[in-house]
mmCIF file of C-alpha atoms and ligand atoms in Angstrom:
data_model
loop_
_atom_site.group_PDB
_atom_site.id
_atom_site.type_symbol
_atom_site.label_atom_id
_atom_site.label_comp_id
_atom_site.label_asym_id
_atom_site.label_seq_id
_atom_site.Cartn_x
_atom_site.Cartn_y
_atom_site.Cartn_z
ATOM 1 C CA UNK A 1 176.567 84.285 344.154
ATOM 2 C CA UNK A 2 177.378 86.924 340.920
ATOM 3 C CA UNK A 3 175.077 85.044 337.882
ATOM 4 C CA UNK A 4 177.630 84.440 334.663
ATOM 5 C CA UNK A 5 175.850 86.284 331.523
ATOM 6 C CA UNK A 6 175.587 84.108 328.852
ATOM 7 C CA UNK A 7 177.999 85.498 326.045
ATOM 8 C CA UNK A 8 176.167 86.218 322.560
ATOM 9 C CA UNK A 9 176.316 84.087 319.795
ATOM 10 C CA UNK A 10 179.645 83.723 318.094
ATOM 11 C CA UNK A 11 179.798 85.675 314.833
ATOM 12 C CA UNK A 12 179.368 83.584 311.644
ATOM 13 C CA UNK A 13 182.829 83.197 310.267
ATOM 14 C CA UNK A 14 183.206 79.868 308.124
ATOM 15 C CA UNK A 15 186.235 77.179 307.530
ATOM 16 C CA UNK A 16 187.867 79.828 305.337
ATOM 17 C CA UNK A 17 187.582 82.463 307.243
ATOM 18 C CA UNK A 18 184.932 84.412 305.308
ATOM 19 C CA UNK A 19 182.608 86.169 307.526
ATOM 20 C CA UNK A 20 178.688 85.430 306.686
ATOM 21 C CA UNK A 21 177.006 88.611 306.747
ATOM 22 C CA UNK A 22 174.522 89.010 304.603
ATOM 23 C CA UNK A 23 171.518 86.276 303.809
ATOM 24 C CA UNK A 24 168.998 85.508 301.142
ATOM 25 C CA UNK A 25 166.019 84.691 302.377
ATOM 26 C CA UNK A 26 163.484 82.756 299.801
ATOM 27 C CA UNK A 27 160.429 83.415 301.111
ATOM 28 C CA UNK A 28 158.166 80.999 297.947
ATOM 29 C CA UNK A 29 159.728 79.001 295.241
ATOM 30 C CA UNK A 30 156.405 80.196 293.286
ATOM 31 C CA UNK A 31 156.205 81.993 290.503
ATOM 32 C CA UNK A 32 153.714 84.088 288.372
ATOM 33 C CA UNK A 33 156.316 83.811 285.137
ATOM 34 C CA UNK A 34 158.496 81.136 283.535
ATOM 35 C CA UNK A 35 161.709 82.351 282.800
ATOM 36 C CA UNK A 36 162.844 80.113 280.244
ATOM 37 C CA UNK A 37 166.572 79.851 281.488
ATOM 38 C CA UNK A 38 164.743 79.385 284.996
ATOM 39 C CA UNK A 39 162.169 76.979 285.280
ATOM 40 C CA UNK A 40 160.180 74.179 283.035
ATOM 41 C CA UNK A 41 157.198 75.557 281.726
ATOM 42 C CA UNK A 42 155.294 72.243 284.011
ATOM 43 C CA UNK A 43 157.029 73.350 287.484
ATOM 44 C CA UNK A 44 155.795 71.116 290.843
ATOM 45 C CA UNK A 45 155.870 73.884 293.772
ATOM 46 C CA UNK A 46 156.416 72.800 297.397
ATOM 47 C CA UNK A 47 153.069 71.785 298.621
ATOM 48 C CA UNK A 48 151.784 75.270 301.420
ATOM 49 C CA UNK A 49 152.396 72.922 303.960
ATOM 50 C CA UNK A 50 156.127 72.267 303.439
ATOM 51 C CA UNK A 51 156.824 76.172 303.321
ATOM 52 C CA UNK A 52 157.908 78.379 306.617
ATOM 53 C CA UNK A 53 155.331 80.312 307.888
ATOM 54 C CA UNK A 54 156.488 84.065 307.747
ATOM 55 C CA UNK A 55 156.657 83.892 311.753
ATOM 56 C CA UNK A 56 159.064 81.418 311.123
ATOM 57 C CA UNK A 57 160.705 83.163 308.620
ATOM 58 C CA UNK A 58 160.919 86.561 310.706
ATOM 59 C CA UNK A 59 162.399 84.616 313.910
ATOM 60 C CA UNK A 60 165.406 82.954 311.804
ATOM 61 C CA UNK A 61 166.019 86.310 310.287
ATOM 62 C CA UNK A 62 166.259 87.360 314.155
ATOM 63 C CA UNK A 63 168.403 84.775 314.543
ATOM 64 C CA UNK A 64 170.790 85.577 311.718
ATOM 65 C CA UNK A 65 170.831 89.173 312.701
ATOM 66 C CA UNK A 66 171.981 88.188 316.553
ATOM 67 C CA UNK A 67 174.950 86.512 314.867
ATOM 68 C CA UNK A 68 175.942 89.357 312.580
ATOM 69 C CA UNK A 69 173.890 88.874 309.645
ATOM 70 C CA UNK A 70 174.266 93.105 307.985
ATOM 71 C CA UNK A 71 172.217 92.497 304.926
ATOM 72 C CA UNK A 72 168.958 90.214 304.221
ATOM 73 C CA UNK A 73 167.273 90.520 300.508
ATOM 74 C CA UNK A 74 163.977 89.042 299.904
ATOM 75 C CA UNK A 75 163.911 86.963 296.605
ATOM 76 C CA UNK A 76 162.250 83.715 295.576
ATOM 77 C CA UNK A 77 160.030 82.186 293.091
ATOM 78 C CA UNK A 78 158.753 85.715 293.323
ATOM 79 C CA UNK A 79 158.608 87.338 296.459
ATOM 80 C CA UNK A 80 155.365 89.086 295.489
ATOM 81 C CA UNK A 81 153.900 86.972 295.161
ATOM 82 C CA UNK A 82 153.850 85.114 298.875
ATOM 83 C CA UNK A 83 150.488 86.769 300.759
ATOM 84 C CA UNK A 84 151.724 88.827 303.886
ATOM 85 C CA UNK A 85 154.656 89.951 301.783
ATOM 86 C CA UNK A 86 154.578 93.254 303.008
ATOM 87 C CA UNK A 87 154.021 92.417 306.707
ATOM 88 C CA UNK A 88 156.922 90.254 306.915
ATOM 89 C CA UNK A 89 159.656 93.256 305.507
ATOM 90 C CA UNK A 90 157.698 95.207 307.973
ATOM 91 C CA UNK A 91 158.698 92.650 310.863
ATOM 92 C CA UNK A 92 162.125 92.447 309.587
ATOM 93 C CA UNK A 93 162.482 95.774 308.660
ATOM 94 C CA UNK A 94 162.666 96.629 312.521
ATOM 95 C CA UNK A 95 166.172 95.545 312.542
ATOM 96 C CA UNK A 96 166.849 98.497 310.375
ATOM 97 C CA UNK A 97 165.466 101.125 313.248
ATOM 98 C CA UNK A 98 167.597 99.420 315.619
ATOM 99 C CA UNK A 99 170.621 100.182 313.680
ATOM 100 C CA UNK A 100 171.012 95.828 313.633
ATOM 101 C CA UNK A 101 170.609 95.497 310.358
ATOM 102 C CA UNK A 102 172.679 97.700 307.259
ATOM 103 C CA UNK A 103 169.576 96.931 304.611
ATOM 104 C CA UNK A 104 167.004 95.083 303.838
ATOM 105 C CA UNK A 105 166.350 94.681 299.859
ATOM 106 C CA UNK A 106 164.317 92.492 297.719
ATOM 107 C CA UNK A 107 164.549 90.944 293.929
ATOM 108 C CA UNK A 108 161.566 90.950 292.024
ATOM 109 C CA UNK A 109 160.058 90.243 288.371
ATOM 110 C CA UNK A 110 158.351 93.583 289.129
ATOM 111 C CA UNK A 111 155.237 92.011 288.273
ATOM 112 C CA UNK A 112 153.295 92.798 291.496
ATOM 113 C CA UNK A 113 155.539 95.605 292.249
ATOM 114 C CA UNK A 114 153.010 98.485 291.646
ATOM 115 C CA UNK A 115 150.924 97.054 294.292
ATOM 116 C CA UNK A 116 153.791 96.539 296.867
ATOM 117 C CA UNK A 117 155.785 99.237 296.349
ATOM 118 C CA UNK A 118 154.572 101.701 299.307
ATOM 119 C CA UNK A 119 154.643 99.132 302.472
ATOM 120 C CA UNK A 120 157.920 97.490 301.435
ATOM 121 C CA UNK A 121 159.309 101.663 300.955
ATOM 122 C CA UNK A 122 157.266 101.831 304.513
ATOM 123 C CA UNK A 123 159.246 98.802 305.389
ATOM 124 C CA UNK A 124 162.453 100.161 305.277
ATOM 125 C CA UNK A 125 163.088 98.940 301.648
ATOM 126 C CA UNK A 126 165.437 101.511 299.955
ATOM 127 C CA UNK A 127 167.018 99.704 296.737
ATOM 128 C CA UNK A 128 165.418 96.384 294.632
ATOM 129 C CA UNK A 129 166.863 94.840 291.821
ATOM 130 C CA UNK A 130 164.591 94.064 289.185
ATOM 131 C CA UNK A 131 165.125 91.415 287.011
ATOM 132 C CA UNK A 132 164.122 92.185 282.992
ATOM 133 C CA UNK A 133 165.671 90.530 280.052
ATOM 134 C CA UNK A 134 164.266 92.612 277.464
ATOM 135 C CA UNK A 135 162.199 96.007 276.472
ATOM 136 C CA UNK A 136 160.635 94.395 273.541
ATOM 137 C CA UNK A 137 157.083 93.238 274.245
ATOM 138 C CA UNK A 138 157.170 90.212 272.591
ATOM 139 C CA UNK A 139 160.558 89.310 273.060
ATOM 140 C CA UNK A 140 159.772 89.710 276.589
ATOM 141 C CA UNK A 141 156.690 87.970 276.632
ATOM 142 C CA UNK A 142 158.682 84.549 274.578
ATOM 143 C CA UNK A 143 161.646 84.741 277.181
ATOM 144 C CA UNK A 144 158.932 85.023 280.210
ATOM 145 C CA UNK A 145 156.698 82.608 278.877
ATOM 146 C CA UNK A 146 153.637 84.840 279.748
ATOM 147 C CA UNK A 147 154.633 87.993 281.297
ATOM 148 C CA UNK A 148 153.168 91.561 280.520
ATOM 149 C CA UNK A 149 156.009 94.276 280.092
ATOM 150 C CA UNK A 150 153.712 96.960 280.546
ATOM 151 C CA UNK A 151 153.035 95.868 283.854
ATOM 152 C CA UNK A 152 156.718 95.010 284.464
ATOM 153 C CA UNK A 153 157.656 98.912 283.378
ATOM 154 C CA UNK A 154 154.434 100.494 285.618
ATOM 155 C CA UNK A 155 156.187 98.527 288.826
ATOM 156 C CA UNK A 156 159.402 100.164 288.306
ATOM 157 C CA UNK A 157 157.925 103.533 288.120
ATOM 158 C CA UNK A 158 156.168 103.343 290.929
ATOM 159 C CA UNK A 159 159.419 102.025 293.036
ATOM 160 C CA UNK A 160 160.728 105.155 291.746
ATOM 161 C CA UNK A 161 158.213 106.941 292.948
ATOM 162 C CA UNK A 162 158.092 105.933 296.298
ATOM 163 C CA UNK A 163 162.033 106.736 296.055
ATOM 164 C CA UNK A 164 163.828 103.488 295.643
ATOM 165 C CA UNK A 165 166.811 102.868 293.725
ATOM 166 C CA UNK A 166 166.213 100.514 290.738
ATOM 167 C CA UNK A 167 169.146 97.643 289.889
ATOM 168 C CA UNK A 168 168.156 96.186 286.583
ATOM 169 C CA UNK A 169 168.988 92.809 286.163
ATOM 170 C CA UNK A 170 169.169 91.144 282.297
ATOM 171 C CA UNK A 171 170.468 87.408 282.228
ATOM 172 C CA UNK A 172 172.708 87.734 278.805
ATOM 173 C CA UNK A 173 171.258 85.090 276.598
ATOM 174 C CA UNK A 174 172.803 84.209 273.389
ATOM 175 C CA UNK A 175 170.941 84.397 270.277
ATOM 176 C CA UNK A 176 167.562 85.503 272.383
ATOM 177 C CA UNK A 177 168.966 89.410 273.856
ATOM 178 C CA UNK A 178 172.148 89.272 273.515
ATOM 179 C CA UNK A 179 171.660 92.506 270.430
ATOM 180 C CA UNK A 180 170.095 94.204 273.189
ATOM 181 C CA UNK A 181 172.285 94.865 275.747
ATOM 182 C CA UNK A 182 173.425 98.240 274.356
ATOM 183 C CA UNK A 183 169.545 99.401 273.971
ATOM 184 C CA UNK A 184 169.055 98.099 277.753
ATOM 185 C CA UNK A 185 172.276 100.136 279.362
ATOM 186 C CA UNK A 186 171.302 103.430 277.414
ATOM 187 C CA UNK A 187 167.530 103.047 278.982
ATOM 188 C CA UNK A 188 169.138 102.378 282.206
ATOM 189 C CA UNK A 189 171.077 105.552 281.463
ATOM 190 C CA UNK A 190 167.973 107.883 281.136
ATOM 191 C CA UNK A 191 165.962 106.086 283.499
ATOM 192 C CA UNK A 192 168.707 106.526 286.610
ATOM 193 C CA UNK A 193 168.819 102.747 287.179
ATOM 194 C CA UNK A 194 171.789 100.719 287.843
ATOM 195 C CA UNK A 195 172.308 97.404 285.633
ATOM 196 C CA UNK A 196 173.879 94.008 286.085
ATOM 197 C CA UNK A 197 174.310 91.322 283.481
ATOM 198 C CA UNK A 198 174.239 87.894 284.274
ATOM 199 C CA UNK A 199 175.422 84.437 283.136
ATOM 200 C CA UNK A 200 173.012 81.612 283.009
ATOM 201 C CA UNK A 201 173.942 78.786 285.731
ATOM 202 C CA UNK A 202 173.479 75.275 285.180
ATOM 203 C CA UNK A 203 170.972 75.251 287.715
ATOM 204 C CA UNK A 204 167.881 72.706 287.656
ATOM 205 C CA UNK A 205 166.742 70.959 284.423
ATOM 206 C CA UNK A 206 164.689 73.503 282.489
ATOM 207 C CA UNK A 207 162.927 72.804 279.340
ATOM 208 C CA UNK A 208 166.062 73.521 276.861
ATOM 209 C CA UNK A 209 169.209 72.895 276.797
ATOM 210 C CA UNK A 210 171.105 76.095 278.692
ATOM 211 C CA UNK A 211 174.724 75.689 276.250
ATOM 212 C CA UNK A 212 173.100 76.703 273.510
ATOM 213 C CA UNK A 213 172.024 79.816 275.207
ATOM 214 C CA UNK A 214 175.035 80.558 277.346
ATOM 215 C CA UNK A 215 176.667 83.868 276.504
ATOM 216 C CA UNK A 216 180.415 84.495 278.239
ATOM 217 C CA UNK A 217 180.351 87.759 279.841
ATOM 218 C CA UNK A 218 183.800 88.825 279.018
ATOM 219 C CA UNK A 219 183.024 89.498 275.457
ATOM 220 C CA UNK A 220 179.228 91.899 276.268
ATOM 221 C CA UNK A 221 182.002 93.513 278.743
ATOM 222 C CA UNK A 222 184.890 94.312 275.712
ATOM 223 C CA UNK A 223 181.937 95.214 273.444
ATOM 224 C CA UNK A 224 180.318 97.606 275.965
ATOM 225 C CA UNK A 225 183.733 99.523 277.504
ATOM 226 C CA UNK A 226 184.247 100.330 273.604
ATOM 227 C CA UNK A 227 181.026 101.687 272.861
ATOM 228 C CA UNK A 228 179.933 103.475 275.955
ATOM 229 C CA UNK A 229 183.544 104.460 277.203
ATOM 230 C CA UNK A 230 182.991 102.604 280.634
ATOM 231 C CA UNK A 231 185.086 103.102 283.165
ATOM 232 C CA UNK A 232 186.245 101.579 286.198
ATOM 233 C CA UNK A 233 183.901 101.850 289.379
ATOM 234 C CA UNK A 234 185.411 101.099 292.760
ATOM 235 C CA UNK A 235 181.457 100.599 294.117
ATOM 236 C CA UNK A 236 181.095 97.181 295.866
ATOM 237 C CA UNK A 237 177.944 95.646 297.681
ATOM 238 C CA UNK A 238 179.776 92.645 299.155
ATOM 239 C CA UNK A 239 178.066 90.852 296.317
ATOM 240 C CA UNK A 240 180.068 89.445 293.233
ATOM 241 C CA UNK A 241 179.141 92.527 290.379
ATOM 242 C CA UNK A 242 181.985 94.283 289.700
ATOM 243 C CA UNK A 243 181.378 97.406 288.716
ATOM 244 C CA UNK A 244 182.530 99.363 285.977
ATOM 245 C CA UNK A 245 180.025 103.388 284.931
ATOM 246 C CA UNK A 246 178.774 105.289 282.319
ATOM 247 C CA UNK A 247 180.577 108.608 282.307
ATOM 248 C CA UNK A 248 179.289 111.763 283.358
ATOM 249 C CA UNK A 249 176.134 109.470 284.504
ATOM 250 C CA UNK A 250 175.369 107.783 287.733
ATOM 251 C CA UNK A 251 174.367 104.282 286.035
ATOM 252 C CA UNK A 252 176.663 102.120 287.030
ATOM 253 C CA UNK A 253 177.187 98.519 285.254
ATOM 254 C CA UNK A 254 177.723 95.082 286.813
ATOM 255 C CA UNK A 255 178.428 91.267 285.380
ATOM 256 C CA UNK A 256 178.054 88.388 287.566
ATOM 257 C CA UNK A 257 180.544 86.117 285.694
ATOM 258 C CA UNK A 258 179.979 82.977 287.938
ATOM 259 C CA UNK A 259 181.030 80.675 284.515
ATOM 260 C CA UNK A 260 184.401 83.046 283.484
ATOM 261 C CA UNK A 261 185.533 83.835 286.384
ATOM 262 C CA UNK A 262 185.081 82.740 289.891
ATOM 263 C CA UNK A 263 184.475 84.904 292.807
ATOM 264 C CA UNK A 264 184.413 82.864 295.894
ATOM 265 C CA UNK A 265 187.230 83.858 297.704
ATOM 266 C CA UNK A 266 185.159 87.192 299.177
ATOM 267 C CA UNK A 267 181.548 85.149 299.461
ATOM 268 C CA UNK A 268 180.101 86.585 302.560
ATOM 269 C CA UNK A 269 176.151 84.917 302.296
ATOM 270 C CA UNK A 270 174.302 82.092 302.788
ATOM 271 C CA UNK A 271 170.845 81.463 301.596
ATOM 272 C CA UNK A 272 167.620 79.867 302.970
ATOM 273 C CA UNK A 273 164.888 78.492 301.030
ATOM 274 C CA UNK A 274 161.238 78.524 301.861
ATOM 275 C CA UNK A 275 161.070 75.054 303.186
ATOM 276 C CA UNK A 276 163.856 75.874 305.744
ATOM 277 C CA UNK A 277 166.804 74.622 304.261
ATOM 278 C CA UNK A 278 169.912 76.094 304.773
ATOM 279 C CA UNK A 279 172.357 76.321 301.686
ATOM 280 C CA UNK A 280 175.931 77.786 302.069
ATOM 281 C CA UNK A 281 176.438 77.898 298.332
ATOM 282 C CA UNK A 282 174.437 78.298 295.203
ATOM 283 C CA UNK A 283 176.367 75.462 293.352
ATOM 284 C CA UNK A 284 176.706 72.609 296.088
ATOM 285 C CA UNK A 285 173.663 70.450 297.651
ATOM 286 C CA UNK A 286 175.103 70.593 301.170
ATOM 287 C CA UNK A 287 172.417 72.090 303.356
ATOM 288 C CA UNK A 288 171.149 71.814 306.914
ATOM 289 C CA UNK A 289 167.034 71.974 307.802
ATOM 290 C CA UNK A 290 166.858 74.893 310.390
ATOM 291 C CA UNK A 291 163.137 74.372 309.738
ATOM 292 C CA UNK A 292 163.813 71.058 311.660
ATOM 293 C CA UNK A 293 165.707 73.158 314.552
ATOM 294 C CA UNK A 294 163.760 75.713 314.928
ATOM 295 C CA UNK A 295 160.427 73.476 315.948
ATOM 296 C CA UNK A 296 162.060 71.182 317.832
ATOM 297 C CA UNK A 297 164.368 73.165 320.019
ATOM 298 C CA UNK A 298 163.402 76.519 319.665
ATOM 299 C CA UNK A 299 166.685 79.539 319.192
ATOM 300 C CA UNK A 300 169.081 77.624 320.756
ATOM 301 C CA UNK A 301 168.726 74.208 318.119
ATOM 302 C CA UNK A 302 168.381 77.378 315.510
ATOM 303 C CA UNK A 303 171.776 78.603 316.696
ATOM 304 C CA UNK A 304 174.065 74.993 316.422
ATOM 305 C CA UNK A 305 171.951 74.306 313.315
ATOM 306 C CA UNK A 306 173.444 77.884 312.155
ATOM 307 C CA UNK A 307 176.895 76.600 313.495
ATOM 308 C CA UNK A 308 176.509 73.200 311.594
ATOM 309 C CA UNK A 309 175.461 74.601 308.325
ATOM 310 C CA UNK A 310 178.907 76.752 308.587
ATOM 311 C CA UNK A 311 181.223 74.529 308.921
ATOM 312 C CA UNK A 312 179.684 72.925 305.596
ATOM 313 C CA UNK A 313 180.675 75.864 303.456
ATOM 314 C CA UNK A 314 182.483 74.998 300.689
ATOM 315 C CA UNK A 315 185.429 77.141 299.340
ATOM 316 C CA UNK A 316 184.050 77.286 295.830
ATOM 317 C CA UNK A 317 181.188 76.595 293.807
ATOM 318 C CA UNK A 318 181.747 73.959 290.836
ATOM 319 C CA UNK A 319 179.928 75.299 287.993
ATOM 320 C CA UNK A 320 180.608 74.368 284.303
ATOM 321 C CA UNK A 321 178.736 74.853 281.321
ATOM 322 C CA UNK A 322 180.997 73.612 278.651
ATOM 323 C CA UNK A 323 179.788 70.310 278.155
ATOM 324 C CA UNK A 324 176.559 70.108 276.018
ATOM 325 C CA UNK A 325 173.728 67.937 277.282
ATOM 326 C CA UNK A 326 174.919 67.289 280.949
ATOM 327 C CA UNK A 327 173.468 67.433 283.560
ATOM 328 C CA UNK A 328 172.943 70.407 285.648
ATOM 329 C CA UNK A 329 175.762 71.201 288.142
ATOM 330 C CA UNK A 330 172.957 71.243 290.632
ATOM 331 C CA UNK A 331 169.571 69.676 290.746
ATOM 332 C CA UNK A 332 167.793 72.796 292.317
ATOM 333 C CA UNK A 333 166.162 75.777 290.339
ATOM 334 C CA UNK A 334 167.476 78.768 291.111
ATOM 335 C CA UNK A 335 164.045 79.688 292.210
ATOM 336 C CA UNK A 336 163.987 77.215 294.996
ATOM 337 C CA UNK A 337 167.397 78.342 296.280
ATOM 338 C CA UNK A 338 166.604 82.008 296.315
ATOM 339 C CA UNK A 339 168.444 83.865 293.243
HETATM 340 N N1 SAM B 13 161.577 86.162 290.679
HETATM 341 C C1 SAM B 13 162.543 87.127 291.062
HETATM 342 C C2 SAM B 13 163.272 87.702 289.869
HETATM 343 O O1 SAM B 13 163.171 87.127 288.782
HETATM 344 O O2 SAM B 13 163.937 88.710 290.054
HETATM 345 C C3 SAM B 13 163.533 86.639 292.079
HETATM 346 C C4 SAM B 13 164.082 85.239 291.921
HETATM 347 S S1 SAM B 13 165.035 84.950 290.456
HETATM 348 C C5 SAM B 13 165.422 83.242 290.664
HETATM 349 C C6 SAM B 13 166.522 85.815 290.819
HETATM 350 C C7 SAM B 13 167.454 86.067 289.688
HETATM 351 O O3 SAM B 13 167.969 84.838 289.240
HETATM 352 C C8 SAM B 13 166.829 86.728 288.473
HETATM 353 O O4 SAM B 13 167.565 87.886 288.153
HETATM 354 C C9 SAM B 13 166.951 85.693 287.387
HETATM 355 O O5 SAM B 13 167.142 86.291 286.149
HETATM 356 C C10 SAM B 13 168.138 84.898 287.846
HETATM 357 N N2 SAM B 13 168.188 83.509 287.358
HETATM 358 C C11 SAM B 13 167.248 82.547 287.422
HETATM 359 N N3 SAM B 13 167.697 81.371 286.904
HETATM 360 C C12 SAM B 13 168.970 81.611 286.517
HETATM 361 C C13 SAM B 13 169.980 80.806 285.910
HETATM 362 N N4 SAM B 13 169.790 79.535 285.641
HETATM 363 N N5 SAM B 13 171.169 81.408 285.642
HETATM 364 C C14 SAM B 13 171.397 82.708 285.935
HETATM 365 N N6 SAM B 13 170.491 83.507 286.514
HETATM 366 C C15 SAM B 13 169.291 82.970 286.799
HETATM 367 FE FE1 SF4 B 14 160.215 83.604 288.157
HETATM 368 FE FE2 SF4 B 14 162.364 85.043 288.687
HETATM 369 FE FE3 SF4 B 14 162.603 82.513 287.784
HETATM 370 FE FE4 SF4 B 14 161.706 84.374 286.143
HETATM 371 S S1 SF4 B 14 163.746 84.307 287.084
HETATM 372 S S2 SF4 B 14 160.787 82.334 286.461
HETATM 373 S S3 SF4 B 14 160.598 85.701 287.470
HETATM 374 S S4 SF4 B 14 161.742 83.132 289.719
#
């Protein structure tokens, strides 16, 4: 009797009809800084034993790449700073030799990056995006809480050295950098890096309250295409930058403008935290535990958890930051999701 081959999982394609292909995978929600606009300085971690063990981490990213997943970045808390970091792009990065899997990247504080650098380049890593606020010691140092630029600045060069591309990423903060960004692009310029601005997000309670530090992006954008003569970049990553470049360089300038204008309609990821949990959108707290799955049924739980969590994908996030003193549009820390 001819045996029936069981047909691979179904591509991810959601409600909308946006195809998932690229995922974030948080792999702590620890940290070694404290981002004011990120976390309280008093933050309660998950306790170790609530966190995916990198075996389980590599075998969901298997699982994600089966169904189409192009794209996985490593992010956090701080990547860096989870032990077995480098082993874990290593395991991961196979996909790449297989031709499974377009890229593999990671964001990073940069902090540990010095140290790292050569496996995750061994892994396959090509381009990281670097978040940094500020090139002013102490300015860095207040918005951080307690980080070191110098070592911030020594990570970068050696990423560059082992011949990654550097994405720079400065969260536009009004009041605290917001003078800077000019100084930032034109040291992106004549370092070869590429630069994104961001918006804060009302995400998780932090210590202060975010409207008073909320810069729209529209206006840095005016300011910048006036002084620096940007123009118009077709470059997309699937990701929400778009892209506008310095002429006659190759820096290249994003803003993610989650707060002026929304860019849902071409979401293509998904994001899992360290505990497991499956989130189909940075602003809503619909989620599904493939943690859960995974233990008690093994790939093919994994797989309908995957199929479950899709359907829950909403059309569009549901941030606001007009009002002063509300609540967060989401109870969750950026760091927990994965930024
Ligand atoms: N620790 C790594 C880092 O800082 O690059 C990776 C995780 S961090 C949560 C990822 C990105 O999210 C960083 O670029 C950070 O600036 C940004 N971020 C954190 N909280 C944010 C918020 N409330 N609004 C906007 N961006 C935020
Ligand atoms: Fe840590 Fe990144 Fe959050 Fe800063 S933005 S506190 S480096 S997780």
């Amino acid at each position: 009797m001819a045996t029936i081959a069981p047909s691979p999982p179904a591509a991810l394609i959601d409600g909308f009809g946006r195809r998932i292909s690229y995922l974030r995978l948080s792999v702590t929600d620890r940290c070694d800084l404290r981002c004011r606009y990120c976390m309280g300085e008093a933050m309660t971690f998950l306790p170790r034993s609530a966190v995916l063990t990198l075996e389980e981490m590599a075998a969901i990213a298997d699982a994600f790449v089966a169904r189409g997943v192009r794209r996985i970045r490593l992010t956090g808390g701080e990547p860096l700073v989870r032990r077995g970091i480098g082993e874990l792009a290593a395991r991961i990065g196979r996909h790449l030799a297989t031709g499974a899997l377009d890229e593999l990247t990671l964001t990073t504080n940069a902090t540990r990056l010095a140290e790292h650098a050569p496996a995750l380049a061994a892994a396959g890593v090509r381009r990281i995006n670097v978040s940094l606020d500020s090139l002013d010691p102490e300015r860095f140092r207040a918005i951080t809480r307690t980080g070191d630029l110098g070592q911030v600045l020594a990570g970068i060069a050696a990423a560059r050295a082992v011949g990654m591309a550097v994405k720079i990423n400065m969260v536009a903060l009004k009041g605290v950098n917001e003078d800077e960004v000019g100084a930032m692009l034109r040291w992106c310029v004549a370092e070869g890096h590429d630069l994104t601005f961001i918006e804060t997000m009302p995400l998780g309670v932090v210590d202060e309250d975010r409207t008073d530090r909320y810069l729209p992006l529209d206006g840095v954008r005016r300011d910048l295409i006036e002084r620096f003569g940007l123009v118009a970049d077709a470059h997309r990553t699937g990701g929400p930058a778009r892209y506008l470049r310095v002429p006659g360089t190759a820096t290249r300038v994003g803003f993610i403008t989650p707060l002026t204008e929304n860019f849902c309609d071409g979401c293509n990821r998904v994001r899992l935290t360290a505990s497991g949990r499956l989130y189909m959108c940075l602003g809503h707290d619909d989620r599904v535990d493939l943690r859960a799955a995974w233990r008690e049924g093994g790939r093919d739980a994994l797989d309908a958890a995957i199929d479950e969590a899709l359907a829950l994908k909403p059309r569009a996030h549901g941030f606001r930051i007009e009002e002063r003193d509300a609540a967060p549009a989401v109870a969750r820390h950026m760091s927990a999701t994965g930024g």
